[in-house]
Amino acid sequence: MMVVAVAACGCAAERPTAGGTTITQAATELQSTLDGSADSIAPHEKPRSKRERRPCDSDDLSSYGYTLFVETRDPRSAGKSIIEYWRKRGLEVTSVSDSSTYSARARTKHIELIVNVFSGESNVMLHGFTNCYPGETPPGWGSTSDTR
């Protein structure tokens, strides 16, 4: 069994200029990218998901994380497929490590993603974070939530 983890850490506190990106836009990009990644490896599965607010350097900025757990028979292959999915969509894949724990990183201007495949697990964990942005809390992202 293996676990594939996709994570993103938008740790930089970006303060966009007028007309710039809002937290709602970044959170929408994050969820869309990770939902699409999950659909690319298991289109008929409904993954368990979790959303969480992340700390920023300023009270007027917000960052959110999003995690999906997807069951799969071949997690290592699924991890490689996710990277191909990202590349086809123009994401910058910044590193790939194919050792006992398969991992890769990718990013856009607004989000950073990580995929990890852990030995001994049968699911894929997709995880990501937005950078810090101003704006109202996106609908459905107000508190930590966990769905199954």
PDB file of C-alpha atoms in Angstrom:
ATOM      1  CA  MET A   1       0.000   0.000   0.000  1.00  0.00           C
ATOM      2  CA  MET A   2       1.125   3.562  -0.686  1.00  0.00           C
ATOM      3  CA  VAL A   3      -0.088   7.094   0.019  1.00  0.00           C
ATOM      4  CA  VAL A   4       0.362   9.853  -2.514  1.00  0.00           C
ATOM      5  CA  ALA A   5       0.424  13.276  -0.881  1.00  0.00           C
ATOM      6  CA  VAL A   6       0.039  16.460  -2.833  1.00  0.00           C
ATOM      7  CA  ALA A   7       0.767  19.508  -0.743  1.00  0.00           C
ATOM      8  CA  ALA A   8       1.135  23.169  -1.353  1.00  0.00           C
ATOM      9  CA  CYS A   9       2.731  25.758   0.831  1.00  0.00           C
ATOM     10  CA  GLY A  10       2.091  29.318  -0.230  1.00  0.00           C
ATOM     11  CA  CYS A  11       4.096  30.650   2.657  1.00  0.00           C
ATOM     12  CA  ALA A  12       5.054  34.026   1.219  1.00  0.00           C
ATOM     13  CA  ALA A  13       2.828  36.905   2.257  1.00  0.00           C
ATOM     14  CA  GLU A  14       2.107  38.580  -1.059  1.00  0.00           C
ATOM     15  CA  ARG A  15       0.301  41.910  -1.009  1.00  0.00           C
ATOM     16  CA  PRO A  16      -1.133  42.477  -4.499  1.00  0.00           C
ATOM     17  CA  THR A  17      -1.646  45.941  -5.922  1.00  0.00           C
ATOM     18  CA  ALA A  18      -5.089  47.382  -6.658  1.00  0.00           C
ATOM     19  CA  GLY A  19      -6.992  45.033  -8.927  1.00  0.00           C
ATOM     20  CA  GLY A  20      -4.720  42.148  -7.883  1.00  0.00           C
ATOM     21  CA  THR A  21      -5.523  38.628  -6.809  1.00  0.00           C
ATOM     22  CA  THR A  22      -7.907  38.061  -3.906  1.00  0.00           C
ATOM     23  CA  ILE A  23      -7.993  35.107  -1.528  1.00  0.00           C
ATOM     24  CA  THR A  24     -11.216  33.918  -3.193  1.00  0.00           C
ATOM     25  CA  GLN A  25      -9.486  33.736  -6.584  1.00  0.00           C
ATOM     26  CA  ALA A  26      -6.478  31.902  -5.123  1.00  0.00           C
ATOM     27  CA  ALA A  27      -8.660  29.448  -3.148  1.00  0.00           C
ATOM     28  CA  THR A  28     -10.744  28.759  -6.265  1.00  0.00           C
ATOM     29  CA  GLU A  29      -7.562  28.025  -8.250  1.00  0.00           C
ATOM     30  CA  LEU A  30      -6.302  25.740  -5.468  1.00  0.00           C
ATOM     31  CA  GLN A  31      -9.520  23.742  -5.198  1.00  0.00           C
ATOM     32  CA  SER A  32      -9.955  23.486  -8.969  1.00  0.00           C
ATOM     33  CA  THR A  33      -6.364  22.280  -9.464  1.00  0.00           C
ATOM     34  CA  LEU A  34      -6.531  19.657  -6.714  1.00  0.00           C
ATOM     35  CA  ASP A  35     -10.044  18.464  -7.641  1.00  0.00           C
ATOM     36  CA  GLY A  36      -8.868  18.098 -11.248  1.00  0.00           C
ATOM     37  CA  SER A  37      -5.779  16.212 -10.058  1.00  0.00           C
ATOM     38  CA  ALA A  38      -7.974  13.784  -8.091  1.00  0.00           C
ATOM     39  CA  ASP A  39     -10.344  13.333 -11.050  1.00  0.00           C
ATOM     40  CA  SER A  40      -7.380  12.580 -13.321  1.00  0.00           C
ATOM     41  CA  ILE A  41      -6.440   9.485 -11.264  1.00  0.00           C
ATOM     42  CA  ALA A  42      -9.841   8.348  -9.938  1.00  0.00           C
ATOM     43  CA  PRO A  43     -12.703   9.973 -11.862  1.00  0.00           C
ATOM     44  CA  HIS A  44     -15.423   7.908 -10.170  1.00  0.00           C
ATOM     45  CA  GLU A  45     -14.207   8.288  -6.573  1.00  0.00           C
ATOM     46  CA  LYS A  46     -15.443  10.908  -4.109  1.00  0.00           C
ATOM     47  CA  PRO A  47     -12.360  11.776  -2.061  1.00  0.00           C
ATOM     48  CA  ARG A  48     -12.387  12.735   1.586  1.00  0.00           C
ATOM     49  CA  SER A  49     -11.413  16.415   1.860  1.00  0.00           C
ATOM     50  CA  LYS A  50     -10.315  18.995   4.401  1.00  0.00           C
ATOM     51  CA  ARG A  51     -10.026  22.796   4.203  1.00  0.00           C
ATOM     52  CA  GLU A  52      -8.123  24.898   6.707  1.00  0.00           C
ATOM     53  CA  ARG A  53      -7.136  28.502   7.243  1.00  0.00           C
ATOM     54  CA  ARG A  54      -3.380  29.080   7.378  1.00  0.00           C
ATOM     55  CA  PRO A  55      -1.477  31.846   9.216  1.00  0.00           C
ATOM     56  CA  CYS A  56      -0.234  34.974   7.427  1.00  0.00           C
ATOM     57  CA  ASP A  57       2.060  37.781   8.592  1.00  0.00           C
ATOM     58  CA  SER A  58      -0.789  40.309   8.586  1.00  0.00           C
ATOM     59  CA  ASP A  59      -4.350  40.177   9.946  1.00  0.00           C
ATOM     60  CA  ASP A  60      -5.751  41.609   6.692  1.00  0.00           C
ATOM     61  CA  LEU A  61      -4.350  38.698   4.638  1.00  0.00           C
ATOM     62  CA  SER A  62      -5.580  35.101   4.412  1.00  0.00           C
ATOM     63  CA  SER A  63      -4.172  31.783   3.225  1.00  0.00           C
ATOM     64  CA  TYR A  64      -5.982  28.465   2.942  1.00  0.00           C
ATOM     65  CA  GLY A  65      -4.968  24.832   2.662  1.00  0.00           C
ATOM     66  CA  TYR A  66      -6.912  22.065   0.940  1.00  0.00           C
ATOM     67  CA  THR A  67      -6.326  18.322   1.298  1.00  0.00           C
ATOM     68  CA  LEU A  68      -7.869  15.377  -0.562  1.00  0.00           C
ATOM     69  CA  PHE A  69      -7.506  11.647   0.140  1.00  0.00           C
ATOM     70  CA  VAL A  70      -8.156   9.452  -2.920  1.00  0.00           C
ATOM     71  CA  GLU A  71      -8.154   5.631  -2.922  1.00  0.00           C
ATOM     72  CA  THR A  72      -6.057   4.094  -5.715  1.00  0.00           C
ATOM     73  CA  ARG A  73      -4.615   0.675  -6.576  1.00  0.00           C
ATOM     74  CA  ASP A  74      -1.261   1.991  -7.804  1.00  0.00           C
ATOM     75  CA  PRO A  75      -0.274   5.131  -5.862  1.00  0.00           C
ATOM     76  CA  ARG A  76       3.201   5.523  -7.421  1.00  0.00           C
ATOM     77  CA  SER A  77       1.711   5.477 -10.917  1.00  0.00           C
ATOM     78  CA  ALA A  78      -1.019   7.855  -9.718  1.00  0.00           C
ATOM     79  CA  GLY A  79       1.641  10.270  -8.425  1.00  0.00           C
ATOM     80  CA  LYS A  80       3.383  10.256 -11.803  1.00  0.00           C
ATOM     81  CA  SER A  81       0.040  10.788 -13.553  1.00  0.00           C
ATOM     82  CA  ILE A  82      -0.683  13.809 -11.356  1.00  0.00           C
ATOM     83  CA  ILE A  83       2.642  15.377 -12.371  1.00  0.00           C
ATOM     84  CA  GLU A  84       1.795  14.819 -16.043  1.00  0.00           C
ATOM     85  CA  TYR A  85      -1.643  16.358 -15.418  1.00  0.00           C
ATOM     86  CA  TRP A  86       0.030  19.432 -13.909  1.00  0.00           C
ATOM     87  CA  ARG A  87       2.500  19.795 -16.774  1.00  0.00           C
ATOM     88  CA  LYS A  88      -0.258  19.555 -19.399  1.00  0.00           C
ATOM     89  CA  ARG A  89      -2.030  22.417 -17.637  1.00  0.00           C
ATOM     90  CA  GLY A  90       1.040  24.644 -17.579  1.00  0.00           C
ATOM     91  CA  LEU A  91       1.993  24.315 -13.913  1.00  0.00           C
ATOM     92  CA  GLU A  92       5.685  24.654 -13.174  1.00  0.00           C
ATOM     93  CA  VAL A  93       6.927  21.325 -11.767  1.00  0.00           C
ATOM     94  CA  THR A  94       9.901  22.424  -9.670  1.00  0.00           C
ATOM     95  CA  SER A  95      11.221  19.099  -8.345  1.00  0.00           C
ATOM     96  CA  VAL A  96      10.675  15.343  -8.623  1.00  0.00           C
ATOM     97  CA  SER A  97      12.219  12.682  -6.383  1.00  0.00           C
ATOM     98  CA  ASP A  98      11.698   9.022  -7.262  1.00  0.00           C
ATOM     99  CA  SER A  99      13.074   7.240  -4.193  1.00  0.00           C
ATOM    100  CA  SER A 100      11.334   5.082  -1.579  1.00  0.00           C
ATOM    101  CA  THR A 101       9.012   8.058  -1.030  1.00  0.00           C
ATOM    102  CA  TYR A 102       7.991   9.478  -4.401  1.00  0.00           C
ATOM    103  CA  SER A 103       7.543  13.241  -4.251  1.00  0.00           C
ATOM    104  CA  ALA A 104       7.238  16.270  -6.499  1.00  0.00           C
ATOM    105  CA  ARG A 105       6.510  19.986  -6.229  1.00  0.00           C
ATOM    106  CA  ALA A 106       4.665  22.301  -8.579  1.00  0.00           C
ATOM    107  CA  ARG A 107       3.414  25.868  -8.427  1.00  0.00           C
ATOM    108  CA  THR A 108       1.604  28.694 -10.077  1.00  0.00           C
ATOM    109  CA  LYS A 109       1.815  32.368  -9.184  1.00  0.00           C
ATOM    110  CA  HIS A 110      -0.849  31.878  -6.479  1.00  0.00           C
ATOM    111  CA  ILE A 111      -0.457  28.311  -5.127  1.00  0.00           C
ATOM    112  CA  GLU A 112       2.194  25.681  -4.429  1.00  0.00           C
ATOM    113  CA  LEU A 113       1.541  21.930  -4.616  1.00  0.00           C
ATOM    114  CA  ILE A 114       3.403  18.857  -3.375  1.00  0.00           C
ATOM    115  CA  VAL A 115       2.728  15.211  -4.230  1.00  0.00           C
ATOM    116  CA  ASN A 116       4.134  12.470  -1.972  1.00  0.00           C
ATOM    117  CA  VAL A 117       3.715   8.719  -2.306  1.00  0.00           C
ATOM    118  CA  PHE A 118       4.340   6.862   0.951  1.00  0.00           C
ATOM    119  CA  SER A 119       5.022   3.118   1.014  1.00  0.00           C
ATOM    120  CA  GLY A 120       2.432   0.935   2.680  1.00  0.00           C
ATOM    121  CA  GLU A 121      -0.667   3.027   1.903  1.00  0.00           C
ATOM    122  CA  SER A 122      -3.438   2.593  -0.675  1.00  0.00           C
ATOM    123  CA  ASN A 123      -4.567   6.175  -1.076  1.00  0.00           C
ATOM    124  CA  VAL A 124      -3.342   9.373  -2.634  1.00  0.00           C
ATOM    125  CA  MET A 125      -3.176  12.484  -0.468  1.00  0.00           C
ATOM    126  CA  LEU A 126      -3.408  15.715  -2.460  1.00  0.00           C
ATOM    127  CA  HIS A 127      -2.576  18.859  -0.523  1.00  0.00           C
ATOM    128  CA  GLY A 128      -2.095  22.520  -1.366  1.00  0.00           C
ATOM    129  CA  PHE A 129      -1.884  26.060   0.001  1.00  0.00           C
ATOM    130  CA  THR A 130      -2.586  29.515  -1.355  1.00  0.00           C
ATOM    131  CA  ASN A 131      -0.229  32.427  -0.873  1.00  0.00           C
ATOM    132  CA  CYS A 132      -1.478  35.128   1.512  1.00  0.00           C
ATOM    133  CA  TYR A 133      -3.988  37.515  -0.106  1.00  0.00           C
ATOM    134  CA  PRO A 134      -6.527  40.144   0.967  1.00  0.00           C
ATOM    135  CA  GLY A 135     -10.254  39.712   0.625  1.00  0.00           C
ATOM    136  CA  GLU A 136     -13.300  38.217   2.267  1.00  0.00           C
ATOM    137  CA  THR A 137     -13.258  34.597   3.376  1.00  0.00           C
ATOM    138  CA  PRO A 138     -14.271  32.481   0.372  1.00  0.00           C
ATOM    139  CA  PRO A 139     -17.665  30.734   0.656  1.00  0.00           C
ATOM    140  CA  GLY A 140     -17.223  27.366   2.379  1.00  0.00           C
ATOM    141  CA  TRP A 141     -13.704  28.163   3.621  1.00  0.00           C
ATOM    142  CA  GLY A 142     -14.590  29.944   6.886  1.00  0.00           C
ATOM    143  CA  SER A 143     -13.465  27.233   9.262  1.00  0.00           C
ATOM    144  CA  THR A 144     -11.638  23.945   9.255  1.00  0.00           C
ATOM    145  CA  SER A 145     -13.875  21.362   7.620  1.00  0.00           C
ATOM    146  CA  ASP A 146     -13.541  17.653   6.991  1.00  0.00           C
ATOM    147  CA  THR A 147     -15.838  15.738   4.650  1.00  0.00           C
ATOM    148  CA  ARG A 148     -15.958  12.053   3.902  1.00  0.00           C
TER     149      ARG A 148
END
